[in-house]
Short mmCIF file of C-alpha atoms in Angstrom, two decimals:
data_model
loop_
_atom_site.label_atom_id
_atom_site.label_comp_id
_atom_site.label_asym_id
_atom_site.label_seq_id
_atom_site.Cartn_x
_atom_site.Cartn_y
_atom_site.Cartn_z
CA MET A 1 116.41 125.30 82.57
CA SER A 2 113.41 123.23 83.75
CA ALA A 3 110.31 124.36 85.36
CA GLU A 4 111.40 123.43 88.66
CA ARG A 5 114.71 124.77 88.83
CA GLU A 6 113.59 128.08 87.42
CA ALA A 7 111.07 128.11 89.87
CA LEU A 8 113.74 127.38 92.52
CA ALA A 9 115.80 130.16 91.14
CA LYS A 10 112.99 132.46 91.86
CA ALA A 11 112.66 131.65 95.48
CA PRO A 12 114.01 133.75 98.37
CA GLY A 13 117.77 132.70 98.68
CA VAL A 14 119.66 132.60 102.13
CA ARG A 15 120.41 136.30 102.28
CA ALA A 16 116.86 137.28 101.66
CA ILE A 17 115.66 135.26 103.91
CA ALA A 18 118.05 136.31 106.66
CA ARG A 19 117.26 140.32 105.74
CA PHE A 20 113.44 139.35 106.08
CA ALA A 21 114.08 137.45 109.27
CA ALA A 22 116.72 139.86 110.97
CA PRO A 23 113.71 142.51 111.87
CA LEU A 24 111.86 139.96 113.71
CA VAL A 25 115.20 138.54 115.67
CA ALA A 26 116.04 141.89 116.39
CA GLY A 27 112.60 142.73 117.70
CA SER A 28 112.52 139.60 120.44
CA LEU A 29 116.17 140.81 121.25
CA VAL A 30 114.47 144.07 122.06
CA THR A 31 111.79 143.01 124.05
CA GLN A 32 114.06 140.76 126.15
CA ALA A 33 116.10 143.47 126.61
CA ALA A 34 113.20 146.02 128.09
CA GLN A 35 112.01 143.51 130.37
CA PHE A 36 115.74 143.30 131.91
CA LEU A 37 115.59 147.25 132.00
CA VAL A 38 112.07 147.26 133.52
CA VAL A 39 113.17 144.77 136.39
CA THR A 40 116.28 147.13 136.84
CA VAL A 41 114.59 150.30 137.46
CA LEU A 42 111.86 148.54 139.74
CA GLY A 43 114.78 147.02 141.65
CA SER A 44 116.09 150.47 142.50
CA LEU A 45 112.85 151.18 144.17
CA GLY A 46 113.18 148.20 146.87
CA GLY A 47 112.53 144.84 147.19
CA SER A 48 108.76 145.45 147.41
CA ALA A 49 108.36 146.56 143.99
CA LEU A 50 110.22 143.88 142.82
CA TYR A 51 108.34 141.42 144.75
CA LEU A 52 105.01 142.53 143.40
CA ARG A 53 106.07 142.43 139.75
CA ALA A 54 107.49 138.95 140.37
CA VAL A 55 104.49 137.28 141.65
CA TYR A 56 102.32 139.10 139.27
CA VAL A 57 104.55 136.64 136.10
CA PRO A 58 102.11 134.06 136.41
CA VAL A 59 99.21 136.02 135.26
CA ALA A 60 101.47 138.10 133.02
CA PHE A 61 101.89 134.86 131.17
CA LEU A 62 98.29 134.39 130.67
CA PHE A 63 98.07 137.51 129.28
CA LEU A 64 101.28 136.81 127.03
CA ALA A 65 99.17 133.81 125.89
CA VAL A 66 96.41 135.34 124.52
CA ASN A 67 98.58 138.34 122.93
CA THR A 68 100.68 135.51 121.04
CA GLY A 69 97.81 133.14 119.78
CA VAL A 70 95.83 136.10 118.49
CA GLY A 71 98.86 138.02 117.10
CA ILE A 72 100.42 134.55 115.34
CA THR A 73 96.64 133.83 113.84
CA LEU A 74 96.36 137.32 112.43
CA GLN A 75 99.84 137.13 110.79
CA VAL A 76 99.33 133.86 109.27
CA LEU A 77 96.00 135.02 107.98
CA THR A 78 97.59 138.25 106.72
CA ALA A 79 100.67 136.58 104.94
CA ARG A 80 98.20 134.39 103.06
CA ARG A 81 95.96 137.23 102.14
CA THR A 82 98.98 139.16 100.74
CA GLY A 83 100.15 136.26 98.94
CA ALA A 84 97.13 135.80 97.45
CA GLY A 85 96.76 139.44 96.16
CA HIS A 86 93.58 139.95 98.24
CA SER A 87 95.23 142.48 100.86
CA GLY A 88 91.71 144.23 100.75
CA ALA A 89 90.72 141.90 103.48
CA ILE A 90 93.15 142.76 105.71
CA PRO A 91 91.67 145.67 107.65
CA ALA A 92 88.35 143.74 108.32
CA LEU A 93 90.79 140.67 109.35
CA LEU A 94 92.45 143.09 111.66
CA GLY A 95 88.99 144.05 113.27
CA SER A 96 87.65 140.67 113.59
CA VAL A 97 90.60 139.12 115.58
CA ALA A 98 90.50 142.03 117.72
CA ARG A 99 87.23 141.66 118.55
CA ILE A 100 88.21 137.83 119.35
CA GLY A 101 91.00 138.88 121.66
CA LEU A 102 89.31 141.53 123.45
CA SER A 103 86.53 139.04 124.37
CA VAL A 104 88.73 136.74 125.56
CA TYR A 105 90.47 139.39 127.76
CA LEU A 106 87.49 140.62 129.10
CA VAL A 107 86.72 136.89 130.32
CA LEU A 108 89.84 136.54 131.73
CA GLY A 109 90.20 139.95 133.40
CA VAL A 110 86.72 139.48 135.17
CA ALA A 111 88.24 135.73 136.20
CA VAL A 112 91.36 137.47 137.42
CA VAL A 113 89.93 140.32 139.22
CA LEU A 114 87.07 138.42 141.04
CA GLY A 115 89.92 135.55 141.92
CA ALA A 116 92.47 138.38 143.07
CA ASP A 117 92.49 137.10 146.59
CA SER A 118 92.56 133.42 145.97
CA LEU A 119 95.38 134.02 143.38
CA ALA A 120 97.40 136.02 146.48
CA ALA A 121 96.47 133.05 148.72
CA LEU A 122 97.94 130.56 146.12
CA LEU A 123 100.76 132.57 145.49
CA ALA A 124 101.60 133.05 149.47
CA VAL A 125 101.49 137.03 149.58
CA PRO A 126 102.05 138.17 152.76
CA ASP A 127 99.08 139.94 154.34
CA ALA A 128 100.92 143.01 154.47
CA GLN A 129 101.43 143.22 150.85
CA ARG A 130 97.65 141.80 149.63
CA PRO A 131 96.16 145.09 149.12
CA ALA A 132 98.99 146.27 146.96
CA PHE A 133 99.04 142.83 145.28
CA THR A 134 95.17 143.27 144.30
CA GLY A 135 95.87 146.71 143.10
CA PHE A 136 98.80 146.50 140.82
CA LEU A 137 97.17 143.21 139.64
CA MET A 138 93.80 145.24 138.72
CA MET A 139 95.82 147.77 137.06
CA MET A 140 97.77 145.89 135.18
CA THR A 141 94.51 143.73 133.96
CA LEU A 142 93.20 146.98 132.49
CA VAL A 143 95.76 148.07 130.52
CA SER A 144 96.72 144.76 129.35
CA PRO A 145 94.52 144.97 126.14
CA LEU A 146 96.53 147.70 124.93
CA GLY A 147 99.21 145.44 124.60
CA MET A 148 97.30 143.04 122.46
CA THR A 149 96.00 145.89 120.27
CA GLY A 150 99.77 146.84 119.60
CA GLU A 151 100.50 143.50 118.85
CA LEU A 152 98.06 143.25 116.51
CA GLY A 153 99.40 146.07 114.41
CA ALA A 154 102.57 144.80 114.48
CA ALA A 155 101.44 141.46 113.16
CA VAL A 156 100.05 142.77 110.39
CA LEU A 157 103.17 144.12 109.46
CA ARG A 158 105.11 141.23 109.63
CA GLY A 159 102.16 139.26 107.59
CA VAL A 160 102.63 141.88 104.80
CA GLY A 161 106.50 141.75 105.03
CA ALA A 162 107.02 145.26 106.57
CA THR A 163 109.20 143.11 109.27
CA GLY A 164 111.46 146.67 109.38
CA ARG A 165 108.63 148.89 110.26
CA SER A 166 107.13 145.99 112.98
CA LEU A 167 110.58 146.39 114.59
CA LEU A 168 110.41 150.24 115.00
CA MET A 169 106.72 149.56 116.32
CA THR A 170 108.49 147.13 118.98
CA THR A 171 111.46 149.52 119.77
CA ALA A 172 109.39 152.55 120.10
CA SER A 173 106.88 151.07 122.38
CA ALA A 174 109.90 149.67 124.45
CA VAL A 175 111.49 153.22 124.79
CA VAL A 176 108.23 154.72 125.48
CA THR A 177 107.27 152.43 128.34
CA LEU A 178 110.95 152.65 129.91
CA THR A 179 111.22 156.40 129.59
CA CYS A 180 107.76 156.70 131.31
CA LEU A 181 108.47 154.16 134.06
CA THR A 182 111.72 155.84 134.60
CA VAL A 183 110.54 159.61 135.15
CA LEU A 184 107.52 158.21 136.98
CA THR A 185 109.56 156.39 139.37
CA ARG A 186 111.40 159.45 139.51
CA GLY A 187 108.46 161.51 140.65
CA PRO A 188 105.08 160.87 141.97
CA TYR A 189 104.50 157.67 141.49
CA GLU A 190 107.94 156.13 143.21
CA SER A 191 106.48 152.77 143.45
CA VAL A 192 105.49 149.56 141.30
CA PHE A 193 102.08 151.39 140.13
CA ALA A 194 104.16 153.26 137.64
CA LEU A 195 104.49 150.39 135.46
CA PRO A 196 100.87 149.94 134.90
CA TRP A 197 100.78 153.77 133.56
CA SER A 198 104.06 152.98 131.71
CA VAL A 199 102.95 149.76 129.96
CA ALA A 200 99.59 151.68 128.61
CA LEU A 201 101.58 154.67 127.24
CA GLY A 202 103.72 152.05 125.35
CA GLY A 203 100.66 150.14 124.39
CA ALA A 204 98.90 153.04 122.99
CA VAL A 205 101.90 154.42 121.02
CA GLU A 206 102.24 151.13 119.34
CA THR A 207 98.76 150.95 118.47
CA VAL A 208 98.58 154.57 116.98
CA LEU A 209 101.82 153.97 115.32
CA ALA A 210 100.53 150.59 113.84
CA LEU A 211 97.86 152.34 112.10
CA VAL A 212 99.68 155.13 111.02
CA LEU A 213 102.38 152.63 109.06
CA LEU A 214 99.57 150.64 107.72
CA ALA A 215 97.88 153.83 106.29
CA ARG A 216 101.50 155.01 105.00
CA ARG A 217 102.15 151.48 103.27
CA GLY A 218 98.99 151.46 101.14
CA PRO A 219 95.29 151.82 101.00
CA PHE A 220 93.80 151.09 104.58
CA PRO A 221 90.37 151.97 105.09
CA LEU A 222 90.08 152.45 109.09
CA ARG A 223 86.23 152.01 108.55
CA ASP A 224 86.57 148.30 107.20
CA VAL A 225 88.11 147.50 110.71
CA ALA A 226 84.24 147.46 112.05
CA ARG A 227 83.49 145.03 109.09
CA ARG A 228 83.07 141.37 110.03
CA GLU A 229 85.31 139.14 108.43
CA PRO A 230 83.44 135.54 108.31
CA GLY A 231 85.16 132.84 109.38
CA THR A 232 87.51 134.21 111.47
CA LEU A 233 86.98 132.41 114.71
CA ARG A 234 87.94 129.12 113.41
CA PRO A 235 91.50 129.86 112.25
CA VAL A 236 91.92 131.85 116.20
CA MET A 237 91.16 128.12 117.12
CA ALA A 238 93.21 126.29 114.96
CA ILE A 239 96.18 128.67 114.68
CA GLY A 240 96.13 130.66 117.95
CA LEU A 241 94.98 128.28 120.53
CA PRO A 242 97.81 125.88 120.15
CA VAL A 243 100.36 128.77 119.85
CA ALA A 244 98.59 130.15 123.46
CA ALA A 245 99.19 126.50 124.80
CA SER A 246 102.74 126.25 123.87
CA VAL A 247 103.35 129.68 125.92
CA ALA A 248 101.74 128.51 128.80
CA LEU A 249 103.59 124.98 128.54
CA LEU A 250 106.82 126.75 128.66
CA PHE A 251 105.71 128.58 131.71
CA VAL A 252 104.54 125.26 133.42
CA VAL A 253 107.82 123.50 132.61
CA GLU A 254 109.98 126.41 134.23
CA PHE A 255 107.82 125.88 137.30
CA ALA A 256 108.33 121.92 137.24
CA LEU A 257 111.85 122.46 136.64
CA LEU A 258 112.46 124.69 139.67
CA TRP A 259 110.24 121.93 141.77
CA VAL A 260 112.91 119.48 140.73
CA VAL A 261 115.72 121.44 141.50
CA ALA A 262 114.30 123.03 144.86
CA PRO A 263 114.94 120.02 147.28
CA PHE A 264 119.09 120.40 146.46
CA GLY A 265 118.88 123.84 148.21
CA GLN A 266 118.61 127.59 147.53
CA ALA A 267 122.05 127.76 145.95
CA ALA A 268 120.98 124.86 143.27
CA VAL A 269 117.52 126.76 142.52
CA ALA A 270 119.73 130.51 142.31
CA GLY A 271 122.00 129.13 139.77
CA PHE A 272 119.79 127.14 137.78
CA SER A 273 117.58 129.86 137.62
CA LEU A 274 120.32 132.27 136.43
CA ALA A 275 121.72 129.83 133.89
CA TYR A 276 118.00 129.11 132.58
CA THR A 277 117.62 132.84 131.87
CA VAL A 278 120.94 132.72 129.64
CA GLN A 279 119.06 129.67 128.08
CA ALA A 280 116.08 131.55 127.34
CA MET A 281 118.11 134.60 125.87
CA PHE A 282 119.66 132.34 123.68
CA ILE A 283 116.53 130.30 122.23
CA VAL A 284 114.04 133.09 122.18
CA PRO A 285 115.12 134.53 118.89
CA ALA A 286 114.11 130.86 117.43
CA MET A 287 110.63 131.81 118.01
CA SER A 288 110.72 135.10 115.64
CA TYR A 289 112.98 133.24 113.25
CA ALA A 290 110.28 130.64 113.05
CA SER A 291 107.70 133.47 112.27
CA SER A 292 109.78 134.54 109.72
CA VAL A 293 109.91 131.34 107.77
CA ALA A 294 106.31 130.70 108.31
CA ILE A 295 104.99 133.99 106.91
CA LEU A 296 107.13 133.44 103.76
CA VAL A 297 105.97 129.86 103.10
CA ASN A 298 102.49 131.10 103.84
CA GLN A 299 102.83 133.96 101.48
CA LEU A 300 104.42 131.68 98.47
CA ARG A 301 101.95 128.82 99.47
CA ALA A 302 98.91 131.35 99.12
CA ALA A 303 100.63 132.67 96.09
CA GLY A 304 100.43 129.31 94.24
CA HIS A 305 103.96 128.83 94.49
CA PRO A 306 104.71 125.39 96.40
CA ALA A 307 108.07 125.18 94.81
CA HIS A 308 109.38 128.40 96.50
CA ALA A 309 107.83 127.36 99.70
CA ARG A 310 109.92 124.39 99.52
CA ALA A 311 112.89 126.39 98.96
CA VAL A 312 112.21 128.82 101.65
CA MET A 313 111.76 125.80 104.01
CA ARG A 314 114.66 123.97 102.97
CA ARG A 315 117.01 127.17 102.89
CA GLY A 316 115.53 128.58 106.25
CA ALA A 317 116.60 125.04 108.00
CA ALA A 318 119.96 125.33 106.47
CA LEU A 319 120.46 128.82 107.65
CA ILE A 320 119.18 128.60 111.36
CA GLY A 321 121.30 125.47 111.42
CA VAL A 322 124.50 127.19 110.51
CA CYS A 323 123.50 129.94 113.10
CA TYR A 324 123.08 127.65 115.73
CA GLY A 325 125.95 125.83 114.97
CA ILE A 326 128.12 128.81 115.31
CA LEU A 327 126.44 130.16 118.61
CA THR A 328 126.77 126.65 120.34
CA VAL A 329 130.51 126.17 119.85
CA ALA A 330 130.88 130.04 121.17
CA LEU A 331 128.51 129.55 124.37
CA ALA A 332 130.12 126.18 124.83
CA VAL A 333 133.75 127.56 124.72
CA ALA A 334 133.31 130.69 126.85
CA GLY A 335 129.59 130.04 128.66
CA PRO A 336 130.91 128.54 131.52
CA GLY A 337 134.05 130.89 132.22
CA ALA A 338 131.47 133.62 131.55
CA VAL A 339 129.39 132.60 134.42
CA ASP A 340 132.21 131.83 136.71
CA ALA A 341 133.17 135.63 136.29
CA LEU A 342 129.99 136.75 137.64
CA PRO A 343 130.09 138.31 141.31
CA LEU A 344 128.16 135.32 142.81
CA ASP A 345 128.55 133.09 145.84
CA GLY A 346 130.61 129.96 145.04
CA ALA A 347 127.71 127.62 145.58
CA THR A 348 125.44 129.34 143.14
CA ALA A 349 128.47 130.09 140.68
CA GLU A 350 129.11 126.29 140.67
CA GLU A 351 125.30 125.30 140.12
CA ALA A 352 125.22 127.62 137.11
CA VAL A 353 128.62 126.38 135.65
CA ARG A 354 127.14 122.84 135.93
CA PHE A 355 124.34 123.77 133.96
CA MET A 356 125.95 125.69 131.42
CA THR A 357 128.49 122.65 130.99
CA LEU A 358 126.01 119.94 130.93
CA VAL A 359 123.21 121.48 128.94
CA GLY A 360 125.05 124.71 127.13
CA PRO A 361 126.17 122.63 124.21
CA THR A 362 122.57 121.38 123.52
CA PHE A 363 121.14 124.90 123.58
CA GLY A 364 121.40 125.11 119.76
CA CYS A 365 119.27 121.74 119.40
CA THR A 366 116.42 123.39 121.61
CA GLY A 367 116.74 126.62 119.28
CA LEU A 368 116.26 124.41 116.30
CA ALA A 369 113.35 122.79 117.89
CA LEU A 370 111.65 125.19 118.66
CA VAL A 371 111.84 126.59 114.92
CA ALA A 372 110.56 123.45 113.30
CA LEU A 373 107.65 123.62 116.35
CA GLY A 374 107.29 126.92 115.56
CA VAL A 375 106.62 126.57 111.51
CA MET A 376 104.24 123.80 112.18
CA GLU A 377 101.99 126.05 114.53
CA GLN A 378 102.24 128.71 112.02
CA THR A 379 101.47 126.84 108.77
CA GLY A 380 98.43 124.88 110.19
CA ARG A 381 99.78 121.88 112.12
CA GLY A 382 99.60 123.42 115.73
CA PRO A 383 97.95 120.54 117.36
CA VAL A 384 100.40 118.15 116.08
CA ALA A 385 102.85 120.68 117.52
CA ILE A 386 101.68 121.36 120.78
CA CYS A 387 101.20 117.42 121.18
CA MET A 388 104.73 116.81 120.47
CA ASN A 389 106.04 119.34 123.09
CA THR A 390 103.47 118.15 125.78
CA LEU A 391 105.25 114.68 124.92
CA HIS A 392 108.77 115.92 125.07
CA PHE A 393 108.69 118.02 128.24
CA GLY A 394 106.70 115.23 129.90
CA CYS A 395 108.95 112.44 129.40
CA VAL A 396 112.11 114.62 130.22
CA LEU A 397 110.54 116.23 133.38
CA GLY A 398 109.41 112.73 134.43
CA ILE A 399 112.80 111.05 133.67
CA GLY A 400 114.71 114.01 134.88
CA ALA A 401 113.57 113.94 138.05
CA TRP A 402 113.85 110.42 138.45
CA ALA A 403 117.64 110.97 137.29
CA ALA A 404 118.43 113.61 139.90
CA ARG A 405 116.86 111.62 142.47
CA TYR A 406 118.94 108.53 141.74
CA GLU A 407 122.24 110.50 141.26
CA GLY A 408 121.56 112.77 144.25
CA SER A 409 122.53 115.82 142.55
CA THR A 410 120.83 117.86 139.78
CA ASP A 411 123.48 116.42 137.40
CA GLY A 412 121.09 113.68 136.55
CA LEU A 413 118.36 116.36 135.66
CA TYR A 414 120.71 118.08 133.38
CA THR A 415 122.01 115.09 131.61
CA VAL A 416 118.71 114.36 130.91
CA LEU A 417 117.89 117.93 129.66
CA ALA A 418 120.95 117.41 127.22
CA ILE A 419 120.01 114.22 125.74
CA GLY A 420 116.42 115.36 125.50
CA ALA A 421 117.36 118.46 123.51
CA GLY A 422 119.31 116.43 120.64
CA ILE A 423 116.33 113.82 120.62
CA GLY A 424 114.04 116.76 120.31
CA ALA A 425 115.81 118.51 117.66
CA LEU A 426 116.09 115.54 115.56
CA VAL A 427 112.22 114.65 115.42
CA SER A 428 110.71 117.93 115.10
CA TRP A 429 112.41 118.62 112.05
CA ALA A 430 111.80 115.09 110.71
CA VAL A 431 108.32 115.74 111.64
CA ALA A 432 108.04 119.08 110.33
CA TRP A 433 109.63 118.03 107.12
CA ARG A 434 106.88 115.45 106.48
CA LEU A 435 104.22 117.81 107.45
CA VAL A 436 105.27 120.94 106.06
CA TYR A 437 107.71 120.46 103.47
CA ARG A 438 106.39 117.22 101.97
CA ALA A 439 103.27 118.90 102.34
CA GLU A 440 104.27 121.43 99.28
CA ASP A 441 105.02 118.24 96.86
CA ASP A 442 101.50 117.50 97.71
CA THR A 443 100.23 120.75 96.58
CA ALA A 444 102.53 120.75 93.50
CA ALA A 445 101.69 117.27 92.11
CA ALA A 446 97.43 118.68 92.95
CA THR A 447 97.86 121.74 90.76
CA GLY A 448 100.19 119.81 88.09
CA ALA A 449 103.12 122.54 87.96
CA PRO A 450 105.20 124.70 90.21
CA GLY A 451 103.86 128.47 90.57
CA LYS A 452 100.38 127.22 88.66
CA ARG A 453 97.29 128.07 90.88
CA GLY A 454 95.54 125.32 92.59
CA ARG A 455 91.67 124.44 93.18
CA HIS A 456 91.45 126.66 96.22
CA SER A 457 91.06 130.57 94.89
CA GLU A 458 91.48 133.39 97.34
CA ALA A 459 87.69 133.72 97.33
CA ASP A 460 88.08 131.25 100.40
CA PRO A 461 92.05 131.68 101.38
CA ALA A 462 92.02 128.69 103.41
CA PRO A 463 91.75 130.63 107.03
CA ASP A 464 91.93 127.43 108.99
CA ALA A 465 94.88 125.96 106.74
CA VAL A 466 92.88 123.69 104.60
CA CYS A 467 95.17 124.41 101.42
CA GLU A 468 98.16 122.77 103.17
CA GLY A 469 97.57 119.48 101.75
CA LYS A 470 97.38 115.96 104.06
CA PRO A 471 100.17 114.23 105.19
#
């Protein structure tokens, strides 16, 4: 057996990749389900509670962008240190990234609190609801950092390969949050103000559980968390900033699409929103799958096994392609009928079925594109990914808005969305293959042979992705 074939034979197979990715995908589904249940519980309190939570969503996306940015950065750095056999640096990495994240939270929190009145005016909150909105906003701003510290703990576990334990943390936090919310809304806090207390408790439990699980996994001296890891800010900017920008971009795109649909009436908006929610549930797991592939690529690359990293990239692409192919066929066959069977008024159901019929068959393409872009973001090509994402959505929104006006219906927009999804999947994977997959060939050529260590030692484990080669 040649050295190349021997290296590929030792690389993680499709089953190993699937086992590694399953807890991350399950965790994203748990998070989605928890958010749905939170809305359900708040909905039982009446329209006011649900309304306050709804108008808080734009601010929540800002915090989510910070959480995702620092979490993915720490996950990538942890995977590289683990692959290079330098796990002793992980506690200092955790502390350094956490301090950067908390600093960002401090600045963002002060801006949100000082601008609460302006936000209320921008979101057209009625005067009678403004005091409640301002109070809720301040409480959520205070407790949100606990969610970040919990996410950072989960990111470390994912980075070292303990994806099952990260799922345990996510599930425990969701259960605690929902239990606390249910108890409080049935007792002393029968209002939306039960949510901040519930989020705080869930985040605290997740943070403590992360430290316990890390300590049980191996040596994890807590005193090293206070130690500064030099050069941490650079990867936060190179990796975390594009990831955070991607989260913010998705939020902007959703609002822009609603703006395009709005002239066609309330039923069109309601039907589109319902169908778009179905799409989100269909494609959100793709982001977690991208993380799992990127973790393995980063670990294997840092360990000096570019051939293994190439194999993971190729096998990971094949696995997600088959999975989304099967899901897309099932959705195309059963999706419109399932939506039509929901207890909706005729116009709303008709709009949702129209979206599912025209765009539904390309949901898998959107998922594939997100996997490709996610792997690029987490292997040092984040600026390229965010530029591609921005260009794609800019073209789709511009052409889609024109098509909707030209056709005089949302069919024009939906057709453009479907075509754009197909083109996006092809282009994103072509670019990802060139920048990520082929970069492993460059690394292999530089090192001389698969599995041989290159010139970049883990004394400086390339926190800013300089080891990844140039296209």
